[in-house]
CSV table of C-alpha atoms in Angstrom, one decimal:
chain,number,residue,atom,x,y,z
A,1,UNK,CA,46.4,4.3,-0.5
A,2,UNK,CA,49.3,3.5,-2.7
A,3,UNK,CA,50.4,0.7,-0.3
A,4,UNK,CA,46.9,-0.8,-0.3
A,5,UNK,CA,46.8,-0.6,-4.1
A,6,UNK,CA,50.0,-2.6,-4.4
A,7,UNK,CA,48.6,-5.2,-2.0
A,8,UNK,CA,45.4,-5.8,-4.0
A,9,UNK,CA,45.0,-9.2,-5.5
A,10,UNK,CA,43.6,-9.8,-9.0
A,11,UNK,CA,40.4,-11.8,-9.5
A,12,UNK,CA,42.4,-14.4,-11.3
A,13,UNK,CA,44.8,-14.8,-8.4
A,14,UNK,CA,42.0,-15.1,-6.0
A,15,UNK,CA,40.3,-17.7,-8.1
A,16,UNK,CA,43.5,-19.8,-8.6
A,17,UNK,CA,44.0,-19.6,-4.8
A,18,UNK,CA,40.4,-20.6,-4.1
A,19,UNK,CA,40.6,-23.6,-6.5
A,20,UNK,CA,43.3,-25.0,-4.3
A,21,UNK,CA,40.8,-25.6,-1.5
A,22,UNK,CA,38.6,-27.9,-3.6
A,23,UNK,CA,40.6,-31.1,-3.3
A,24,UNK,CA,40.5,-31.3,0.5
A,25,UNK,CA,36.7,-30.7,0.5
A,26,UNK,CA,35.9,-33.0,-2.5
A,27,UNK,CA,37.7,-35.9,-0.9
A,28,UNK,CA,36.7,-35.0,2.6
A,29,UNK,CA,33.0,-34.8,1.7
A,30,UNK,CA,33.1,-38.1,-0.2
A,31,UNK,CA,34.8,-39.8,2.8
A,32,UNK,CA,32.7,-38.1,5.4
A,33,UNK,CA,29.3,-38.9,3.8
A,34,UNK,CA,30.0,-42.2,2.3
A,35,UNK,CA,32.9,-44.0,3.9
A,36,UNK,CA,30.9,-45.3,6.9
A,37,UNK,CA,28.1,-46.7,4.8
A,38,UNK,CA,30.7,-48.1,2.3
A,39,UNK,CA,32.6,-50.0,5.0
A,40,UNK,CA,29.4,-51.3,6.6
A,41,UNK,CA,27.3,-52.3,3.5
A,42,UNK,CA,29.7,-52.6,0.6
A,43,UNK,CA,33.0,-53.8,2.0
A,44,UNK,CA,31.0,-55.6,4.7
A,45,UNK,CA,33.3,-54.7,7.5
A,46,UNK,CA,31.9,-55.5,11.0
A,47,UNK,CA,30.5,-52.3,12.7
A,48,UNK,CA,33.0,-52.6,15.5
A,49,UNK,CA,36.0,-52.8,13.2
A,50,UNK,CA,34.5,-50.0,11.1
A,51,UNK,CA,34.4,-47.8,14.1
A,52,UNK,CA,38.1,-48.6,14.8
A,53,UNK,CA,39.0,-47.6,11.2
A,54,UNK,CA,37.1,-44.4,11.3
A,55,UNK,CA,38.3,-43.4,14.8
A,56,UNK,CA,42.0,-44.3,14.2
A,57,UNK,CA,42.0,-42.6,10.8
A,58,UNK,CA,40.6,-39.4,12.1
A,59,UNK,CA,42.9,-39.4,15.2
A,60,UNK,CA,45.9,-40.0,13.0
A,61,UNK,CA,44.8,-37.3,10.7
A,62,UNK,CA,44.6,-34.9,13.6
A,63,UNK,CA,48.1,-35.9,14.9
A,64,UNK,CA,49.7,-35.3,11.5
A,65,UNK,CA,48.5,-31.7,11.4
A,66,UNK,CA,50.9,-30.3,14.1
A,67,UNK,CA,53.6,-32.7,12.8
A,68,UNK,CA,53.4,-31.2,9.3
A,69,UNK,CA,53.2,-27.7,10.8
A,70,UNK,CA,56.4,-28.4,12.6
A,71,UNK,CA,58.2,-29.6,9.5
A,72,UNK,CA,56.9,-26.6,7.5
A,73,UNK,CA,58.3,-24.2,10.0
A,74,UNK,CA,61.7,-25.8,9.5
A,75,UNK,CA,61.4,-25.7,5.7
A,76,UNK,CA,63.7,-23.3,3.9
A,77,UNK,CA,62.5,-20.9,1.3
A,78,UNK,CA,62.9,-22.1,-2.3
A,79,UNK,CA,62.3,-20.4,-5.6
A,80,UNK,CA,58.8,-21.9,-5.5
A,81,UNK,CA,58.3,-20.7,-1.9
A,82,UNK,CA,58.2,-22.5,1.4
A,83,UNK,CA,54.7,-24.0,1.2
A,84,UNK,CA,54.2,-24.8,-2.5
A,85,UNK,CA,56.8,-27.7,-2.6
A,86,UNK,CA,54.7,-29.5,0.0
A,87,UNK,CA,51.6,-29.2,-2.2
A,88,UNK,CA,53.4,-30.3,-5.3
A,89,UNK,CA,55.1,-33.4,-4.0
A,90,UNK,CA,52.2,-34.8,-1.9
A,91,UNK,CA,49.6,-34.7,-4.6
A,92,UNK,CA,50.4,-37.9,-6.7
A,93,UNK,CA,50.8,-40.1,-3.7
A,94,UNK,CA,47.6,-38.8,-2.2
A,95,UNK,CA,45.7,-39.8,-5.3
A,96,UNK,CA,47.0,-43.4,-5.2
A,97,UNK,CA,46.1,-43.9,-1.6
A,98,UNK,CA,42.7,-42.3,-2.0
A,99,UNK,CA,41.8,-44.7,-4.8
A,100,UNK,CA,42.9,-47.7,-2.8
A,101,UNK,CA,40.5,-46.7,0.1
A,102,UNK,CA,37.6,-47.4,-2.3
A,103,UNK,CA,39.0,-50.8,-3.5
A,104,UNK,CA,37.7,-54.0,-1.9
A,105,UNK,CA,40.7,-56.4,-1.7
A,106,UNK,CA,40.2,-60.0,-2.6
A,107,UNK,CA,41.6,-61.3,0.7
A,108,UNK,CA,40.0,-63.3,3.5
A,109,UNK,CA,42.1,-61.8,6.3
A,110,UNK,CA,43.7,-58.4,6.7
A,111,UNK,CA,40.8,-56.4,5.1
A,112,UNK,CA,40.6,-54.2,8.2
A,113,UNK,CA,44.3,-53.5,8.1
A,114,UNK,CA,44.0,-52.6,4.4
A,115,UNK,CA,41.5,-49.9,5.0
A,116,UNK,CA,43.2,-48.6,8.1
A,117,UNK,CA,46.6,-48.3,6.4
A,118,UNK,CA,45.4,-46.6,3.2
A,119,UNK,CA,43.0,-44.3,5.1
A,120,UNK,CA,45.8,-43.2,7.4
A,121,UNK,CA,48.2,-42.8,4.5
A,122,UNK,CA,45.7,-40.6,2.6
A,123,UNK,CA,45.0,-38.5,5.7
A,124,UNK,CA,48.7,-37.9,6.1
A,125,UNK,CA,49.2,-36.9,2.4
A,126,UNK,CA,46.2,-34.7,2.2
A,127,UNK,CA,47.4,-32.9,5.4
A,128,UNK,CA,50.7,-32.3,3.6
A,129,UNK,CA,48.5,-30.5,1.0
A,130,UNK,CA,46.0,-28.7,3.2
A,131,UNK,CA,48.1,-27.3,6.1
A,132,UNK,CA,50.5,-25.4,3.8
A,133,UNK,CA,47.5,-24.4,1.6
A,134,UNK,CA,45.7,-23.0,4.7
A,135,UNK,CA,48.8,-21.1,5.9
A,136,UNK,CA,49.2,-19.7,2.4
A,137,UNK,CA,46.4,-17.2,3.3
A,138,UNK,CA,49.0,-15.2,5.2
A,139,UNK,CA,51.4,-15.1,2.3
A,140,UNK,CA,49.3,-13.8,-0.5
A,141,UNK,CA,48.7,-10.3,0.9
A,142,UNK,CA,49.2,-8.2,4.0
A,143,UNK,CA,45.8,-6.5,3.7
A,144,UNK,CA,43.0,-7.8,5.9
A,145,UNK,CA,40.4,-6.9,3.3
A,146,UNK,CA,42.3,-8.8,0.6
A,147,UNK,CA,42.7,-11.8,2.7
A,148,UNK,CA,39.1,-11.7,3.7
A,149,UNK,CA,38.1,-11.4,0.1
A,150,UNK,CA,40.4,-14.3,-1.0
A,151,UNK,CA,38.9,-16.3,1.9
A,152,UNK,CA,35.4,-15.7,0.6
A,153,UNK,CA,36.5,-16.9,-2.8
A,154,UNK,CA,38.1,-19.9,-1.2
A,155,UNK,CA,35.0,-20.8,0.9
A,156,UNK,CA,32.8,-20.5,-2.2
A,157,UNK,CA,35.0,-22.9,-4.1
A,158,UNK,CA,35.4,-25.2,-1.1
A,159,UNK,CA,31.6,-25.5,-0.6
A,160,UNK,CA,31.3,-26.0,-4.4
A,161,UNK,CA,33.9,-28.8,-3.8
A,162,UNK,CA,31.6,-30.4,-1.3
A,163,UNK,CA,28.9,-30.2,-3.9
A,164,UNK,CA,31.1,-31.9,-6.4
A,165,UNK,CA,32.2,-34.5,-3.9
A,166,UNK,CA,28.6,-35.2,-3.0
A,167,UNK,CA,27.4,-35.1,-6.6
A,168,UNK,CA,30.2,-37.3,-8.1
A,169,UNK,CA,30.2,-39.9,-5.4
A,170,UNK,CA,26.4,-39.8,-4.8
A,171,UNK,CA,25.3,-39.8,-8.4
A,172,UNK,CA,27.7,-42.5,-9.6
A,173,UNK,CA,27.1,-44.7,-6.7
A,174,UNK,CA,23.4,-43.9,-6.7
A,175,UNK,CA,23.0,-45.3,-10.2
A,176,UNK,CA,23.6,-48.7,-8.8
A,177,UNK,CA,21.2,-50.3,-6.3
A,178,UNK,CA,23.2,-51.5,-3.3
A,179,UNK,CA,21.8,-54.9,-2.4
A,180,UNK,CA,20.3,-55.4,1.0
A,181,UNK,CA,19.2,-58.4,3.0
A,182,UNK,CA,15.7,-58.5,4.6
A,183,UNK,CA,15.1,-59.0,8.2
A,184,UNK,CA,15.3,-62.7,9.3
A,185,UNK,CA,11.7,-62.4,10.6
A,186,UNK,CA,10.5,-62.2,7.0
A,187,UNK,CA,11.9,-65.7,6.4
A,188,UNK,CA,10.3,-67.2,9.5
A,189,UNK,CA,12.0,-68.4,12.6
A,190,UNK,CA,13.2,-71.7,11.1
A,191,UNK,CA,16.5,-71.7,9.1
A,192,UNK,CA,16.4,-67.9,8.8
A,193,UNK,CA,20.1,-67.6,8.6
A,194,UNK,CA,20.2,-70.1,5.8
A,195,UNK,CA,17.5,-68.3,3.9
A,196,UNK,CA,19.5,-65.0,4.3
A,197,UNK,CA,22.6,-66.7,3.0
A,198,UNK,CA,20.8,-68.1,0.0
A,199,UNK,CA,19.3,-64.7,-0.8
A,200,UNK,CA,22.8,-63.1,-0.6
A,201,UNK,CA,24.4,-65.7,-2.8
A,202,UNK,CA,21.8,-66.1,-5.5
A,203,UNK,CA,20.3,-62.7,-5.8
A,204,UNK,CA,22.7,-60.0,-4.7
A,205,UNK,CA,26.3,-61.0,-5.7
A,206,UNK,CA,26.3,-59.3,-9.1
A,207,UNK,CA,24.7,-56.2,-7.8
A,208,UNK,CA,27.3,-55.9,-5.0
A,209,UNK,CA,30.1,-56.1,-7.6
A,210,UNK,CA,28.5,-53.3,-9.6
A,211,UNK,CA,28.3,-51.2,-6.5
A,212,UNK,CA,32.0,-51.8,-5.7
A,213,UNK,CA,32.9,-50.8,-9.3
A,214,UNK,CA,30.8,-47.6,-9.0
A,215,UNK,CA,32.8,-46.6,-5.9
A,216,UNK,CA,36.1,-47.1,-7.8
A,217,UNK,CA,34.9,-45.1,-10.8
A,218,UNK,CA,33.9,-42.2,-8.5
A,219,UNK,CA,37.3,-42.4,-6.8
A,220,UNK,CA,39.0,-42.1,-10.2
A,221,UNK,CA,37.0,-39.1,-11.2
A,222,UNK,CA,37.7,-37.3,-7.9
A,223,UNK,CA,41.4,-38.2,-8.2
A,224,UNK,CA,41.5,-36.5,-11.6
A,225,UNK,CA,39.9,-33.3,-10.1
A,226,UNK,CA,42.4,-33.3,-7.3
A,227,UNK,CA,45.3,-33.2,-9.7
A,228,UNK,CA,43.7,-30.5,-11.9
A,229,UNK,CA,43.0,-28.2,-8.9
A,230,UNK,CA,46.6,-28.7,-7.5
A,231,UNK,CA,48.0,-27.8,-10.9
A,232,UNK,CA,45.9,-24.6,-11.1
A,233,UNK,CA,47.0,-23.5,-7.6
A,234,UNK,CA,50.7,-24.0,-8.2
A,235,UNK,CA,50.6,-22.2,-11.5
A,236,UNK,CA,48.3,-19.3,-10.6
A,237,UNK,CA,49.3,-18.3,-7.1
A,238,UNK,CA,52.5,-16.5,-6.0
A,239,UNK,CA,53.7,-17.1,-2.5
A,240,UNK,CA,55.0,-13.8,-1.2
A,241,UNK,CA,57.6,-14.0,1.6
A,242,UNK,CA,57.3,-10.3,2.5
A,243,UNK,CA,53.5,-10.5,3.0
A,244,UNK,CA,53.9,-12.0,6.4
A,245,UNK,CA,57.0,-10.4,7.7
A,246,UNK,CA,57.4,-7.3,9.9
A,247,UNK,CA,60.3,-4.9,10.1
A,248,UNK,CA,61.4,-6.3,13.5
A,249,UNK,CA,61.2,-10.0,12.6
A,250,UNK,CA,63.7,-12.3,14.2
A,251,UNK,CA,63.6,-16.1,14.2
A,252,UNK,CA,62.0,-17.9,17.1
A,253,UNK,CA,62.2,-21.7,17.6
A,254,UNK,CA,59.1,-23.9,16.9
A,255,UNK,CA,58.6,-24.9,20.5
A,256,UNK,CA,58.9,-21.3,21.7
A,257,UNK,CA,56.5,-20.3,19.1
A,258,UNK,CA,54.1,-23.1,20.0
A,259,UNK,CA,54.2,-22.0,23.7
A,260,UNK,CA,53.4,-18.4,22.6
A,261,UNK,CA,50.6,-19.5,20.3
A,262,UNK,CA,48.9,-21.7,23.0
A,263,UNK,CA,49.1,-18.9,25.5
A,264,UNK,CA,47.3,-16.5,23.1
A,265,UNK,CA,43.8,-16.0,24.6
A,266,UNK,CA,41.9,-15.1,21.4
A,267,UNK,CA,43.2,-18.2,19.7
A,268,UNK,CA,42.2,-20.6,22.4
A,269,UNK,CA,38.7,-19.0,22.6
A,270,UNK,CA,38.3,-19.2,18.9
A,271,UNK,CA,39.4,-22.9,18.9
A,272,UNK,CA,37.0,-23.7,21.7
A,273,UNK,CA,34.0,-22.2,20.0
A,274,UNK,CA,34.5,-23.8,16.6
A,275,UNK,CA,35.6,-27.1,18.2
A,276,UNK,CA,32.0,-27.8,19.2
A,277,UNK,CA,30.6,-26.4,16.0
A,278,UNK,CA,32.8,-28.7,14.0
A,279,UNK,CA,31.8,-31.6,16.2
A,280,UNK,CA,28.1,-30.9,15.5
A,281,UNK,CA,28.4,-30.8,11.8
A,282,UNK,CA,30.8,-33.8,11.6
A,283,UNK,CA,28.3,-35.9,13.5
A,284,UNK,CA,25.6,-34.8,11.0
A,285,UNK,CA,27.9,-35.5,8.0
A,286,UNK,CA,29.0,-38.9,9.2
A,287,UNK,CA,25.6,-40.3,10.0
A,288,UNK,CA,23.3,-38.5,7.6
A,289,UNK,CA,23.5,-41.1,4.8
A,290,UNK,CA,22.5,-43.8,7.2
A,291,UNK,CA,19.8,-41.6,8.7
A,292,UNK,CA,18.2,-40.9,5.3
A,293,UNK,CA,18.5,-44.6,4.2
A,294,UNK,CA,17.1,-46.3,7.3
A,295,UNK,CA,15.3,-43.8,9.6
A,296,UNK,CA,13.6,-41.7,6.9
A,297,UNK,CA,13.4,-44.6,4.4
A,298,UNK,CA,14.8,-42.7,1.4
A,299,UNK,CA,17.3,-45.3,0.3
A,300,UNK,CA,17.3,-44.1,-3.3
A,301,UNK,CA,17.1,-40.4,-2.5
A,302,UNK,CA,19.8,-39.7,0.1
A,303,UNK,CA,22.4,-38.7,-2.4
A,304,UNK,CA,20.0,-36.1,-3.8
A,305,UNK,CA,19.2,-34.8,-0.3
A,306,UNK,CA,22.9,-34.4,0.4
A,307,UNK,CA,23.3,-32.5,-2.9
A,308,UNK,CA,20.5,-30.1,-2.0
A,309,UNK,CA,22.3,-29.3,1.3
A,310,UNK,CA,25.6,-28.6,-0.5
A,311,UNK,CA,24.1,-26.6,-3.3
A,312,UNK,CA,22.2,-24.4,-0.8
A,313,UNK,CA,25.5,-23.8,1.1
A,314,UNK,CA,27.3,-22.9,-2.0
A,315,UNK,CA,24.8,-20.3,-3.1
A,316,UNK,CA,24.6,-18.6,0.3
A,317,UNK,CA,28.4,-18.1,0.8
A,318,UNK,CA,28.3,-14.7,-0.9
A,319,UNK,CA,25.4,-13.7,1.4
A,320,UNK,CA,27.4,-14.6,4.5
A,321,UNK,CA,30.4,-12.7,3.2
A,322,UNK,CA,28.2,-9.6,2.8
A,323,UNK,CA,26.6,-10.2,6.2
A,324,UNK,CA,29.9,-10.4,8.1
A,325,UNK,CA,31.2,-7.3,6.3
A,326,UNK,CA,28.0,-5.4,7.1
A,327,UNK,CA,27.3,-6.6,10.7
A,328,UNK,CA,30.6,-8.1,11.9
A,329,UNK,CA,32.0,-11.6,12.2
A,330,UNK,CA,30.8,-12.3,15.7
A,331,UNK,CA,27.2,-11.4,14.8
A,332,UNK,CA,27.5,-13.6,11.7
A,333,UNK,CA,28.6,-16.5,14.0
A,334,UNK,CA,25.5,-16.1,16.2
A,335,UNK,CA,23.0,-15.8,13.4
A,336,UNK,CA,24.5,-18.3,11.0
A,337,UNK,CA,25.3,-21.2,13.2
A,338,UNK,CA,22.2,-21.0,15.4
A,339,UNK,CA,20.0,-21.0,12.3
A,340,UNK,CA,20.6,-24.7,11.9
A,341,UNK,CA,19.0,-25.6,15.2
A,342,UNK,CA,15.3,-25.5,14.2
A,343,UNK,CA,15.9,-27.5,11.1
A,344,UNK,CA,17.9,-30.2,12.9
A,345,UNK,CA,15.0,-30.6,15.3
A,346,UNK,CA,12.3,-30.5,12.5
A,347,UNK,CA,13.9,-33.3,10.5
A,348,UNK,CA,13.5,-35.7,13.5
A,349,UNK,CA,10.2,-34.4,14.9
A,350,UNK,CA,8.2,-34.3,11.7
A,351,UNK,CA,6.9,-37.4,10.0
A,352,UNK,CA,9.0,-38.8,7.2
A,353,UNK,CA,8.1,-36.8,4.1
A,354,UNK,CA,10.3,-36.3,1.1
A,355,UNK,CA,9.2,-32.8,0.3
A,356,UNK,CA,9.7,-31.6,3.9
A,357,UNK,CA,13.1,-33.3,4.0
A,358,UNK,CA,14.2,-31.3,0.9
A,359,UNK,CA,13.0,-28.1,2.4
A,360,UNK,CA,14.9,-28.8,5.6
A,361,UNK,CA,18.0,-29.8,3.6
A,362,UNK,CA,18.0,-26.5,1.7
A,363,UNK,CA,17.5,-24.5,4.9
A,364,UNK,CA,20.2,-26.4,6.8
A,365,UNK,CA,22.6,-25.7,3.9
A,366,UNK,CA,22.4,-22.0,4.8
A,367,UNK,CA,23.9,-22.7,8.2
A,368,UNK,CA,26.5,-25.0,6.7
A,369,UNK,CA,27.8,-22.2,4.6
A,370,UNK,CA,28.3,-20.0,7.7
A,371,UNK,CA,30.1,-22.8,9.5
A,372,UNK,CA,32.4,-23.2,6.4
A,373,UNK,CA,33.2,-19.5,6.0
A,374,UNK,CA,33.6,-18.0,9.4
A,375,UNK,CA,36.4,-20.1,11.1
A,376,UNK,CA,38.8,-19.4,8.2
A,377,UNK,CA,37.8,-15.8,8.0
A,378,UNK,CA,38.4,-15.2,11.7
A,379,UNK,CA,41.6,-17.0,12.1
A,380,UNK,CA,43.8,-14.5,10.2
A,381,UNK,CA,42.4,-11.8,12.6
A,382,UNK,CA,43.8,-13.8,15.5
A,383,UNK,CA,47.2,-14.1,13.8
A,384,UNK,CA,47.3,-10.3,13.3
A,385,UNK,CA,46.5,-9.8,17.0
A,386,UNK,CA,49.3,-12.2,17.9
A,387,UNK,CA,51.8,-10.4,15.8
A,388,UNK,CA,51.0,-7.1,17.5
A,389,UNK,CA,51.6,-8.7,20.9
A,390,UNK,CA,54.7,-10.6,19.8
A,391,UNK,CA,56.3,-8.4,17.1
A,392,UNK,CA,59.7,-10.2,17.4
A,393,UNK,CA,58.2,-13.6,16.7
A,394,UNK,CA,57.4,-14.7,13.1
A,395,UNK,CA,56.9,-17.8,10.9
A,396,UNK,CA,54.2,-19.4,13.1
A,397,UNK,CA,51.3,-19.2,10.7
A,398,UNK,CA,51.5,-23.0,10.1
A,399,UNK,CA,51.3,-23.6,13.8
A,400,UNK,CA,48.1,-21.5,14.1
A,401,UNK,CA,46.4,-23.3,11.2
A,402,UNK,CA,47.7,-26.8,11.9
A,403,UNK,CA,46.8,-26.9,15.6
A,404,UNK,CA,43.4,-25.3,14.8
A,405,UNK,CA,42.7,-28.2,12.5
A,406,UNK,CA,44.3,-30.7,14.9
A,407,UNK,CA,41.8,-30.0,17.7
A,408,UNK,CA,38.8,-30.1,15.4
A,409,UNK,CA,39.9,-33.3,13.7
A,410,UNK,CA,40.8,-35.1,16.9
A,411,UNK,CA,37.5,-34.5,18.5
A,412,UNK,CA,35.7,-35.3,15.3
A,413,UNK,CA,37.5,-38.6,15.1
A,414,UNK,CA,36.5,-39.4,18.6
A,415,UNK,CA,32.9,-38.5,18.0
A,416,UNK,CA,32.7,-40.5,14.7
A,417,UNK,CA,34.3,-43.6,16.2
A,418,UNK,CA,31.9,-43.4,19.2
A,419,UNK,CA,28.9,-42.9,16.9
A,420,UNK,CA,29.7,-45.9,14.8
A,421,UNK,CA,30.3,-47.9,17.9
A,422,UNK,CA,27.0,-46.8,19.2
A,423,UNK,CA,25.3,-48.2,16.1
A,424,UNK,CA,27.0,-51.5,16.8
A,425,UNK,CA,25.8,-51.6,20.3
A,426,UNK,CA,22.3,-50.7,19.1
A,427,UNK,CA,22.3,-53.8,16.9
A,428,UNK,CA,23.1,-52.4,13.4
A,429,UNK,CA,22.5,-55.0,10.7
A,430,UNK,CA,25.1,-55.0,7.9
A,431,UNK,CA,23.4,-54.7,4.5
A,432,UNK,CA,20.0,-54.8,6.2
A,433,UNK,CA,17.0,-53.4,4.2
A,434,UNK,CA,15.8,-52.0,7.5
A,435,UNK,CA,17.2,-51.6,11.0
A,436,UNK,CA,15.9,-52.3,14.5
A,437,UNK,CA,14.2,-49.5,16.4
A,438,UNK,CA,17.2,-48.9,18.6
A,439,UNK,CA,19.4,-48.1,15.6
A,440,UNK,CA,16.8,-45.6,14.3
A,441,UNK,CA,16.6,-43.9,17.7
A,442,UNK,CA,20.5,-43.8,17.9
A,443,UNK,CA,20.6,-42.2,14.4
A,444,UNK,CA,18.1,-39.6,15.5
A,445,UNK,CA,20.2,-38.7,18.5
A,446,UNK,CA,23.4,-38.5,16.3
A,447,UNK,CA,21.9,-36.1,13.7
A,448,UNK,CA,19.7,-34.0,15.9
A,449,UNK,CA,19.9,-33.9,19.7
A,450,UNK,CA,23.7,-34.2,20.1
A,451,UNK,CA,24.5,-31.6,17.3
A,452,UNK,CA,22.0,-29.1,18.7
A,453,UNK,CA,23.5,-29.4,22.2
A,454,UNK,CA,27.0,-28.9,20.8
A,455,UNK,CA,25.9,-25.8,18.8
A,456,UNK,CA,24.4,-24.2,21.8
A,457,UNK,CA,27.6,-24.8,23.8
A,458,UNK,CA,29.7,-23.3,21.0
A,459,UNK,CA,27.5,-20.1,21.0
A,460,UNK,CA,28.1,-19.7,24.7
A,461,UNK,CA,31.9,-20.0,24.2
A,462,UNK,CA,31.8,-17.4,21.4
A,463,UNK,CA,30.7,-14.8,23.9
A,464,UNK,CA,34.2,-14.9,25.3
A,465,UNK,CA,35.9,-14.2,21.9
A,466,UNK,CA,37.4,-10.7,22.3
A,467,UNK,CA,38.1,-9.6,18.7
A,468,UNK,CA,35.2,-7.5,17.4
A,469,UNK,CA,35.1,-5.1,14.5
A,470,UNK,CA,36.5,-2.2,16.5
A,471,UNK,CA,39.4,-4.4,17.7
A,472,UNK,CA,40.0,-5.5,14.1
A,473,UNK,CA,40.2,-1.9,12.9
A,474,UNK,CA,42.7,-0.9,15.6
A,475,UNK,CA,44.9,-4.0,14.8
A,476,UNK,CA,44.9,-3.1,11.1
A,477,UNK,CA,46.2,0.4,11.7
A,478,UNK,CA,48.8,-0.8,14.3
A,479,UNK,CA,50.1,-3.4,11.9
A,480,UNK,CA,50.5,-0.8,9.1
A,481,UNK,CA,52.5,1.4,11.4
A,482,UNK,CA,54.7,-1.5,12.6
A,483,UNK,CA,55.5,-2.5,9.1
């Protein structure tokens, strides 16, 4: 009891730790929901090249995770810790590159390279923030209950971060009407391209400039929040070296540790399950703005619908924390993630109705909360199980977290690139006020049928995950004895 009392974290420490998760989610949400529609309709990048930017950026983001994990494992302890210096030094450069993503350069050639370079640069720098931050979970306390509690705080703030990202980006950009060009058929078959060009030049130029300025203002506000959250994290959290070390710890090389980690069955099964869950929600996130704008016809409401999803997710995080404590984490996975399926089907099957869409958005947010909370709550249990099986190996927390993120990001990058390319093949019209029927059908598949199939597959894989509540309890006692 005395040991557990010493390991308890104050509410202030948990809050400061949780705030550190907001920058990744704020920027990630803004990019996830708005970058695709920004590249297509504001920067006016061809859909094919937009798919290359999104795919390459995501894949590069995935590759940097294990790279950063490797360098962190080689980093020596300093008076600030081993992880905190990475967070401190990456922040200012990440802000600069993030802002330049939302800037439209006045160049006739090289625009695609501009977005590709700064998108990849930001993904690298935010990885230098997020991988050490994620691994910090194992360095704030040795108690499972305290880490779970801190993770719940973190997930609440991270989902709140997605609300902020959606609200800031959506509300600032939503105040400006992004110009669109009507279908050529509205101008008749003769000289339709000339008529479209005249409409673009005479009626829409000023409005497009306002839209571009709105995106840059939103980027500036989000950049300021990024700096503030990083400052609170560094000042309010103490990285404890002893929190992750056992009495029998001896150094093991990175590649030896990587081999051990990749041969750990529970870790591979957890990755496999959440891999397909992440794919489902990433497809939904990446295409939902286009789906609301064109398929449902809510051009001026999509940012509010996104906000409803994120607010619902934020408010239900405490419920899922109680639920997993009361019924166990595996049960929470089955109930929480599967609850999204009927609503993903309903939003496509039912006729376009704004009220129904809001109801579906609020209900879907409940499942989004579970998808946010559960992976990060279950991963520390896998690391504890690994330590019991390999008591002489330590310092591999960053490997666990970085490769977990690597697999989810890599497949998400592939799926997002393919989805944008699918829209190009379907005949997506840049800045169109409406889209062909094939584009609308493709969007329905990308936000409903494919995510539902991926969720069902992930639930089957979770049946193989071996760490239940009884196993967690045994591991906790065994770790205490080992220490």
